PDB file with one MODEL, atoms N, CA, C and O in Angstrom:
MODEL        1
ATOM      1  N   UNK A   1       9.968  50.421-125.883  1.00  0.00           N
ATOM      2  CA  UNK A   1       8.661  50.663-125.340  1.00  0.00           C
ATOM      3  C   UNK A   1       8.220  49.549-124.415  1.00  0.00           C
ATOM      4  O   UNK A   1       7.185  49.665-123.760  1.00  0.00           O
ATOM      5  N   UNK A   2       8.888  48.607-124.358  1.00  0.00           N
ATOM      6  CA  UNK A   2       8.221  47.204-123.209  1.00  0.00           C
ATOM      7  C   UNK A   2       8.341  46.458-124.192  1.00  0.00           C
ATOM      8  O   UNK A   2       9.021  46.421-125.217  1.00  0.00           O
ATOM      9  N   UNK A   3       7.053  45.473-123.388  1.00  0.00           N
ATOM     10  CA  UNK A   3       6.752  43.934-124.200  1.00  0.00           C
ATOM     11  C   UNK A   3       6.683  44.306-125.804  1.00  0.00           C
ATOM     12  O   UNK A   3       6.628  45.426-126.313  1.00  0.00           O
ATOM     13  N   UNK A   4       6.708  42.702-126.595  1.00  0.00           N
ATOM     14  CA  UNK A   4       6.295  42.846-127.580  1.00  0.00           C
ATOM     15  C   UNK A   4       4.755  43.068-128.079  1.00  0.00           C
ATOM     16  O   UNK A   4       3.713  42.815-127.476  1.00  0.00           O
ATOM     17  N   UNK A   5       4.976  43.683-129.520  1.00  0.00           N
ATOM     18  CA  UNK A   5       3.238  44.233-130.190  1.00  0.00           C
ATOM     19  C   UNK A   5       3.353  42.634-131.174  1.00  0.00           C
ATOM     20  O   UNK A   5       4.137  42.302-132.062  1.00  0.00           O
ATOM     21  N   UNK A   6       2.069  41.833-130.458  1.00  0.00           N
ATOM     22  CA  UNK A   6       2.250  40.698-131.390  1.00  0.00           C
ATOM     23  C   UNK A   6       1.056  40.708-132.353  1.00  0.00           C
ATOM     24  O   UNK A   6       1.024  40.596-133.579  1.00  0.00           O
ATOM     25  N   UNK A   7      -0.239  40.931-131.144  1.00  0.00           N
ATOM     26  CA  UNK A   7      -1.639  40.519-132.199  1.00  0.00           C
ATOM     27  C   UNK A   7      -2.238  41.743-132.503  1.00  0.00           C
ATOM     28  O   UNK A   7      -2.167  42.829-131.929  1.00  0.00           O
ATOM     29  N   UNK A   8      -2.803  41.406-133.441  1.00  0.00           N
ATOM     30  CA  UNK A   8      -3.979  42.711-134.570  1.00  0.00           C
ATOM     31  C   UNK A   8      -3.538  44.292-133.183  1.00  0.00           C
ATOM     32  O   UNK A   8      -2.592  45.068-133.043  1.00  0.00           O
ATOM     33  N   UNK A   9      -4.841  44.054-132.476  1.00  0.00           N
ATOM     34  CA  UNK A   9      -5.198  44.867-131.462  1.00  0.00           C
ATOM     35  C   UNK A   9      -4.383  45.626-131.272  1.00  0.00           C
ATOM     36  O   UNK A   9      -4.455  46.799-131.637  1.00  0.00           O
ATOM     37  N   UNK A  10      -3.326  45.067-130.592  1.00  0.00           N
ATOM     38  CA  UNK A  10      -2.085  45.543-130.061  1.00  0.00           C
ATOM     39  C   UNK A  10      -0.852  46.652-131.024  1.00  0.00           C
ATOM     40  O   UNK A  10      -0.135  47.613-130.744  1.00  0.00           O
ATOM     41  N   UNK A  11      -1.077  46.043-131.929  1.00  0.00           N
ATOM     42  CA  UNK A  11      -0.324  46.800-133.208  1.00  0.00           C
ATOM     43  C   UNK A  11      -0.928  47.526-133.681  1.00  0.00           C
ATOM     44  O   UNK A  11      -0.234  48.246-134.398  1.00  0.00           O
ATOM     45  N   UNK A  12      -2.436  47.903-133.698  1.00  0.00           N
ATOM     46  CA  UNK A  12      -3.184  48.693-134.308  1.00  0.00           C
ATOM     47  C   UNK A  12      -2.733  50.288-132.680  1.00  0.00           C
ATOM     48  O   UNK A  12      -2.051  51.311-132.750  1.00  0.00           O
ATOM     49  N   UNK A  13      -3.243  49.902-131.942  1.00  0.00           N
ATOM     50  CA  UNK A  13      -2.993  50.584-130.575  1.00  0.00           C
ATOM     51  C   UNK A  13      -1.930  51.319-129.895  1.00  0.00           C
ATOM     52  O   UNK A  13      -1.895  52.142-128.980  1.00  0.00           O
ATOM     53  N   UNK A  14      -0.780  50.549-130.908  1.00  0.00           N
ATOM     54  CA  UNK A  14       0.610  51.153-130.985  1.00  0.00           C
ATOM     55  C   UNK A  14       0.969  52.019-132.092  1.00  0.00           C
ATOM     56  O   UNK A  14       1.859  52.851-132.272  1.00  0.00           O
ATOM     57  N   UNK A  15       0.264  51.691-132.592  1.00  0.00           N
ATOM     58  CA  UNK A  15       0.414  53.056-134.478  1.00  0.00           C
ATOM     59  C   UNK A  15      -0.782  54.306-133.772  1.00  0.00           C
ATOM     60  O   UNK A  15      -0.804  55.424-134.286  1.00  0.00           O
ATOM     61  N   UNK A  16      -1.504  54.054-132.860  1.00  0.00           N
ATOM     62  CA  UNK A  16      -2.446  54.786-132.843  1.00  0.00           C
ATOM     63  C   UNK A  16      -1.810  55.865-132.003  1.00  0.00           C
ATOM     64  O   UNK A  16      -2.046  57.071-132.069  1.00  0.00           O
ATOM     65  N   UNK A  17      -0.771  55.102-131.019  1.00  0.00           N
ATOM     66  CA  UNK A  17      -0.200  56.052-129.985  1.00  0.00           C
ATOM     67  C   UNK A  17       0.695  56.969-130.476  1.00  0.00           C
ATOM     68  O   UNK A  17       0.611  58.160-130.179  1.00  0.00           O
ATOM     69  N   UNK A  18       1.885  56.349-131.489  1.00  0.00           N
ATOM     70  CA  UNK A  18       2.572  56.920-132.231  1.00  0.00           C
ATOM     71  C   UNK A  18       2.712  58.094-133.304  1.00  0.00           C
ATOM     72  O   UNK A  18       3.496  58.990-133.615  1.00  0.00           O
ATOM     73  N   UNK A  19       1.220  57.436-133.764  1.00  0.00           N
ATOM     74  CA  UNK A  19       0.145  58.750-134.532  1.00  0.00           C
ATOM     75  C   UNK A  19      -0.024  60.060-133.810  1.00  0.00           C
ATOM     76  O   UNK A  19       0.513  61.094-134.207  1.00  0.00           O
ATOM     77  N   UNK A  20      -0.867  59.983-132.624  1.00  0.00           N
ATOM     78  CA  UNK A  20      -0.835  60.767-131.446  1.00  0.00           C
ATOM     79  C   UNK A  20       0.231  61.830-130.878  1.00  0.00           C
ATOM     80  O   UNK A  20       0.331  63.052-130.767  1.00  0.00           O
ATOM     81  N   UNK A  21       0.918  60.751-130.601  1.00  0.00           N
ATOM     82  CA  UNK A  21       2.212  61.550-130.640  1.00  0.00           C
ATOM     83  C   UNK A  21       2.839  62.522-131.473  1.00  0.00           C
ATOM     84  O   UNK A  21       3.352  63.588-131.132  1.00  0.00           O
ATOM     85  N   UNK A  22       2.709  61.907-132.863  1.00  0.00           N
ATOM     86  CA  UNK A  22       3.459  62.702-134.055  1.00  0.00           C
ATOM     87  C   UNK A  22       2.545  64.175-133.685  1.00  0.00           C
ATOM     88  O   UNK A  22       3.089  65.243-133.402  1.00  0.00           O
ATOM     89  N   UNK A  23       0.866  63.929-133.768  1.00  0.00           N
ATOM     90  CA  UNK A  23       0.391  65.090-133.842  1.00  0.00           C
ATOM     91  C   UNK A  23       0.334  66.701-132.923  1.00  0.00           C
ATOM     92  O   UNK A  23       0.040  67.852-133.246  1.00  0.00           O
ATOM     93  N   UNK A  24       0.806  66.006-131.596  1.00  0.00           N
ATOM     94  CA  UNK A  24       1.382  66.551-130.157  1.00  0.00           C
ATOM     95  C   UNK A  24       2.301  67.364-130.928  1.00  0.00           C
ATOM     96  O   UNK A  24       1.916  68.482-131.270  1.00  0.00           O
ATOM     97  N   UNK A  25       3.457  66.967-131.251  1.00  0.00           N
ATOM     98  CA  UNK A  25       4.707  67.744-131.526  1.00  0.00           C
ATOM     99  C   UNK A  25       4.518  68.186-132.761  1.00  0.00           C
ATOM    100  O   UNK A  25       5.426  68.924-133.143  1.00  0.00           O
ATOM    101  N   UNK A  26       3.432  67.949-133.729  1.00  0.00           N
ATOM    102  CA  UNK A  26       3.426  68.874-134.989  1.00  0.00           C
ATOM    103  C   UNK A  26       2.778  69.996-134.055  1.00  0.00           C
ATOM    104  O   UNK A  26       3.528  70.937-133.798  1.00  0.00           O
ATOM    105  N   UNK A  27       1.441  70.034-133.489  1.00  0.00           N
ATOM    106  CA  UNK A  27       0.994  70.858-132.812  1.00  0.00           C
ATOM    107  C   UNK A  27       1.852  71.749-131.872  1.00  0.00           C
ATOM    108  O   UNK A  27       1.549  72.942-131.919  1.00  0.00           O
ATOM    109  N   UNK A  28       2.705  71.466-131.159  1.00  0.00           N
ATOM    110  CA  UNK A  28       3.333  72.278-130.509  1.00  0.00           C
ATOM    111  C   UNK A  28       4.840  73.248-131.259  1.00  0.00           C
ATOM    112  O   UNK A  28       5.626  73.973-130.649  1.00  0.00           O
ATOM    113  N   UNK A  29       4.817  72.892-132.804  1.00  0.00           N
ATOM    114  CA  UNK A  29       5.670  73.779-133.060  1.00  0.00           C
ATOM    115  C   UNK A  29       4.907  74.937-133.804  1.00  0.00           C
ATOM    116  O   UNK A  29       3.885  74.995-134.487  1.00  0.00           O
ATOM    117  N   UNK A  30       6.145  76.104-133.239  1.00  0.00           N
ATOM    118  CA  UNK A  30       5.132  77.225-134.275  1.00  0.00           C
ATOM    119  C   UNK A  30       5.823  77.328-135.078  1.00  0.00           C
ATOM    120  O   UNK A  30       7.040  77.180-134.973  1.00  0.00           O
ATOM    121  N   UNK A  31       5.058  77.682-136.349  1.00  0.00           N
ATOM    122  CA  UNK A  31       5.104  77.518-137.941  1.00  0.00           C
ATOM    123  C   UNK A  31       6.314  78.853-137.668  1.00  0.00           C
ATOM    124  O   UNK A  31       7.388  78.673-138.241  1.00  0.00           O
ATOM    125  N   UNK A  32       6.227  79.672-137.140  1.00  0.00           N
ATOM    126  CA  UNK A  32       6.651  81.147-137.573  1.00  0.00           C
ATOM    127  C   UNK A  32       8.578  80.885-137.260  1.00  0.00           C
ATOM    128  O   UNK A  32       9.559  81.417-137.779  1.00  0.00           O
ATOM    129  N   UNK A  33       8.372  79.343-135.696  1.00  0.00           N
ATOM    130  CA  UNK A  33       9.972  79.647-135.419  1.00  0.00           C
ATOM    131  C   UNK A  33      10.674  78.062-135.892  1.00  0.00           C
ATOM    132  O   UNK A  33      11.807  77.642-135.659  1.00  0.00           O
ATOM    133  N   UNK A  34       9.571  77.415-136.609  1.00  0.00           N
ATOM    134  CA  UNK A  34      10.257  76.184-137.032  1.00  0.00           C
ATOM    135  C   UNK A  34      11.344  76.287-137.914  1.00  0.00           C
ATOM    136  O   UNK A  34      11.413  76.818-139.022  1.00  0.00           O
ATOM    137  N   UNK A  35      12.258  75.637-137.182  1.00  0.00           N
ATOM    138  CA  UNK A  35      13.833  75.449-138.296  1.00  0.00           C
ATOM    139  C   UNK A  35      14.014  74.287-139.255  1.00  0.00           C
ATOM    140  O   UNK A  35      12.928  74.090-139.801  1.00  0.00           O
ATOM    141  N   UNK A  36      14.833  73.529-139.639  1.00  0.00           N
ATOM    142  CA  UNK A  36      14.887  72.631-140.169  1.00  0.00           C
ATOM    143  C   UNK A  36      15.472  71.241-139.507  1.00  0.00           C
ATOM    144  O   UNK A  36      15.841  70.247-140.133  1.00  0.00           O
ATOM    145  N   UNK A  37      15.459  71.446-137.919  1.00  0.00           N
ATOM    146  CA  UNK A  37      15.672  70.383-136.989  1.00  0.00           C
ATOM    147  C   UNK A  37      14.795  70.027-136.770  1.00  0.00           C
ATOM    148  O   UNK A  37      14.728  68.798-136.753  1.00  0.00           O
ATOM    149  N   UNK A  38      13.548  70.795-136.461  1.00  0.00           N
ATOM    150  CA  UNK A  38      11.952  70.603-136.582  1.00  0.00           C
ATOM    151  C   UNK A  38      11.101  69.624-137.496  1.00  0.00           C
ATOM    152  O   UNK A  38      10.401  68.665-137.169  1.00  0.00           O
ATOM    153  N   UNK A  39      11.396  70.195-138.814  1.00  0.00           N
ATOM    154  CA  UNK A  39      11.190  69.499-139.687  1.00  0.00           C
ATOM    155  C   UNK A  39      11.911  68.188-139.754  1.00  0.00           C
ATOM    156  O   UNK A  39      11.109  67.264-139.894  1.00  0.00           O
ATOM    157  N   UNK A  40      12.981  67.858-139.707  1.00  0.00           N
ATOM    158  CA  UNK A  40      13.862  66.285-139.881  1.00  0.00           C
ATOM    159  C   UNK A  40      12.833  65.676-138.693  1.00  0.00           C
ATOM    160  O   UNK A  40      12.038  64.759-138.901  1.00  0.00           O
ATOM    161  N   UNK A  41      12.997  66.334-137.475  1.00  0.00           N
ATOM    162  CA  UNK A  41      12.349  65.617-136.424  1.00  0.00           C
ATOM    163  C   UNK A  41      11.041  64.817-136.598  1.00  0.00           C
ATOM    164  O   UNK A  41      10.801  63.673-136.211  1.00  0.00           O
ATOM    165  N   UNK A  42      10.211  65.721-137.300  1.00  0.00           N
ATOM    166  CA  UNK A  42       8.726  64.958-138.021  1.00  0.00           C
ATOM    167  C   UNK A  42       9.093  63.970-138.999  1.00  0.00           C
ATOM    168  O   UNK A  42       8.504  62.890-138.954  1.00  0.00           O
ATOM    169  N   UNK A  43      10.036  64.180-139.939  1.00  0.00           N
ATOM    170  CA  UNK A  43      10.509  63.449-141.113  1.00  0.00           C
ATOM    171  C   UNK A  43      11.041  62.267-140.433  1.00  0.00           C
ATOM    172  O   UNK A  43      10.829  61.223-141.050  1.00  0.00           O
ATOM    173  N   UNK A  44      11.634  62.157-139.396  1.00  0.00           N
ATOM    174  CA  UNK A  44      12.099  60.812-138.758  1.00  0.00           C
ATOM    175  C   UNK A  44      10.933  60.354-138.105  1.00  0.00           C
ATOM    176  O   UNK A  44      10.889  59.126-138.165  1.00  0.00           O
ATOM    177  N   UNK A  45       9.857  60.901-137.434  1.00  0.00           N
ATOM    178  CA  UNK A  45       8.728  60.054-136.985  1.00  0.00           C
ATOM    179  C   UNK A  45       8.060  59.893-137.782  1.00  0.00           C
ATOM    180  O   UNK A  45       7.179  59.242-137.219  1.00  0.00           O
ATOM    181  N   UNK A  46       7.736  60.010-138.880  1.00  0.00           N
ATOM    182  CA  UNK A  46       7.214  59.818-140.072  1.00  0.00           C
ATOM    183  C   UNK A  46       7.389  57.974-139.975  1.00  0.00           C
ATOM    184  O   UNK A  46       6.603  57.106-139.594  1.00  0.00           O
ATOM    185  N   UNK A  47       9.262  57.891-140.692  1.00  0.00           N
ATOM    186  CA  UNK A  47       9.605  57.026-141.225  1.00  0.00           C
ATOM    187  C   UNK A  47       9.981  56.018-140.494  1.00  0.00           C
ATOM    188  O   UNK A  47      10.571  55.069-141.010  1.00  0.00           O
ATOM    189  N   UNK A  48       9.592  56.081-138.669  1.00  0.00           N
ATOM    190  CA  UNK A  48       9.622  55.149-138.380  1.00  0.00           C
ATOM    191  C   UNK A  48       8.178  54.491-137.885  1.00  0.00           C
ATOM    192  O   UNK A  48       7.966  53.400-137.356  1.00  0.00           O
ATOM    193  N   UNK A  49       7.444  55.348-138.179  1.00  0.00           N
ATOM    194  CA  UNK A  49       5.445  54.829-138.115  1.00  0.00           C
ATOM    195  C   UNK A  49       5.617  54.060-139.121  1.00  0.00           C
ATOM    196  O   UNK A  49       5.219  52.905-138.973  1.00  0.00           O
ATOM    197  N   UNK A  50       6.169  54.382-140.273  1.00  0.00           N
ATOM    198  CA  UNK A  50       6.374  53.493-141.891  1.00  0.00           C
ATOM    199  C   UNK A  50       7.120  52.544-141.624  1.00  0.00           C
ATOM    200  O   UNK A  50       6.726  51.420-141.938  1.00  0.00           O
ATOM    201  N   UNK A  51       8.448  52.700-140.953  1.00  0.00           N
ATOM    202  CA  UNK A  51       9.200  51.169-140.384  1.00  0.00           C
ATOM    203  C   UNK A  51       7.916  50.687-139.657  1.00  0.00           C
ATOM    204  O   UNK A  51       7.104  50.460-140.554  1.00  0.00           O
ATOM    205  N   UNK A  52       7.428  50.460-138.611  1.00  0.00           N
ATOM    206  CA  UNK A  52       6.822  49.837-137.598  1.00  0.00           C
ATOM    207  C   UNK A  52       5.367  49.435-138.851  1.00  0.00           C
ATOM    208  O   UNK A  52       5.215  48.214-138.822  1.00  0.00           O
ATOM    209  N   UNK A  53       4.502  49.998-139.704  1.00  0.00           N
ATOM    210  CA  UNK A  53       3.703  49.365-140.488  1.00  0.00           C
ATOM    211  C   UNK A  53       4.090  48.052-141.489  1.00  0.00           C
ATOM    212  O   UNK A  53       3.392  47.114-141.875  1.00  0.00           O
ATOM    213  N   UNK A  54       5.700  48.442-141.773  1.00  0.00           N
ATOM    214  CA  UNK A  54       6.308  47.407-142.606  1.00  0.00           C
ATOM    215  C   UNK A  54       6.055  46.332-141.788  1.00  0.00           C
ATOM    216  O   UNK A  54       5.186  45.466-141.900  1.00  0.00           O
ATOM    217  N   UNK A  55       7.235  46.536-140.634  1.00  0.00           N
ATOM    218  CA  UNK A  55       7.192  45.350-139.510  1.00  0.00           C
ATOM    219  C   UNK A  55       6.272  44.303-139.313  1.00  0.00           C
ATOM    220  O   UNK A  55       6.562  43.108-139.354  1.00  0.00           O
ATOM    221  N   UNK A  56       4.358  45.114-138.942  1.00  0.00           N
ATOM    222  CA  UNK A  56       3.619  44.847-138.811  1.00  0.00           C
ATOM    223  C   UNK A  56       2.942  44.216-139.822  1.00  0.00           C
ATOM    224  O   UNK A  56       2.271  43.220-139.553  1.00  0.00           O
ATOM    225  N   UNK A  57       3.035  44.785-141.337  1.00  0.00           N
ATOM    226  CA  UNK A  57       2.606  43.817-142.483  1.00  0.00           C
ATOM    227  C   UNK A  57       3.454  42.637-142.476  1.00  0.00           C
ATOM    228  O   UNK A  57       2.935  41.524-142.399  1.00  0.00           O
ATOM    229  N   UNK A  58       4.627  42.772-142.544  1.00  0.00           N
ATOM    230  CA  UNK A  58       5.231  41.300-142.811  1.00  0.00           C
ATOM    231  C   UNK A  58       4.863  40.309-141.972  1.00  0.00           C
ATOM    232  O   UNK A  58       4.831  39.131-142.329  1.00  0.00           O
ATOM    233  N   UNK A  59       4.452  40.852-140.382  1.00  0.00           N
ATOM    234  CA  UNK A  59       4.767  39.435-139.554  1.00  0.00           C
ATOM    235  C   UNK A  59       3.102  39.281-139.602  1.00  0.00           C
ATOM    236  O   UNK A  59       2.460  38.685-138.738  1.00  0.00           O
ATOM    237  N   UNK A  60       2.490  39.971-140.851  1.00  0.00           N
ATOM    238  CA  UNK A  60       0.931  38.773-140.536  1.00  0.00           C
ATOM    239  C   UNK A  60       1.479  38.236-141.838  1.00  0.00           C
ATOM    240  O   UNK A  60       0.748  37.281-142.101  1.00  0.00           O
ATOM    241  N   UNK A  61       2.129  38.322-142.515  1.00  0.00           N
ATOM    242  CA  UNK A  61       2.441  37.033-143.964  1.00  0.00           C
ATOM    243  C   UNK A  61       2.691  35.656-144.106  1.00  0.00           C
ATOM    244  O   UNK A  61       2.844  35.168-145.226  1.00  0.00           O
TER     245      UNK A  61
ENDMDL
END
């Protein structure tokens, strides 16, 4: 994505975008033709909003 996310602001602003995002592509699938590539696809942006919060807790410790 570019530079680094170092302070508060910045890391808050980057989960926010990511968030965003996730909700774009939940929104644009339809329930009726979702497969199970669909689903992993959310399941991996899931778990890397959860990587990137880890990230972000540790380096204020």
């Amino acid at each position: 994505m570019g530079k680094a996310v170092d302070d508060k602001n910045s890391q808050v602003d980057y989960l926010k975008q990511r968030l965003n995002l996730f909700v774009d592509v939940l929104d644009s699938i339809d329930p009726e033709q979702a497969d199970v590539e669909d689903i992993d696809r959310l399941i991996s942006m899931i778990d890397d909003i959860e990587t990137k919060c880890e990230q972000f807790k540790k380096s204020e410790e």
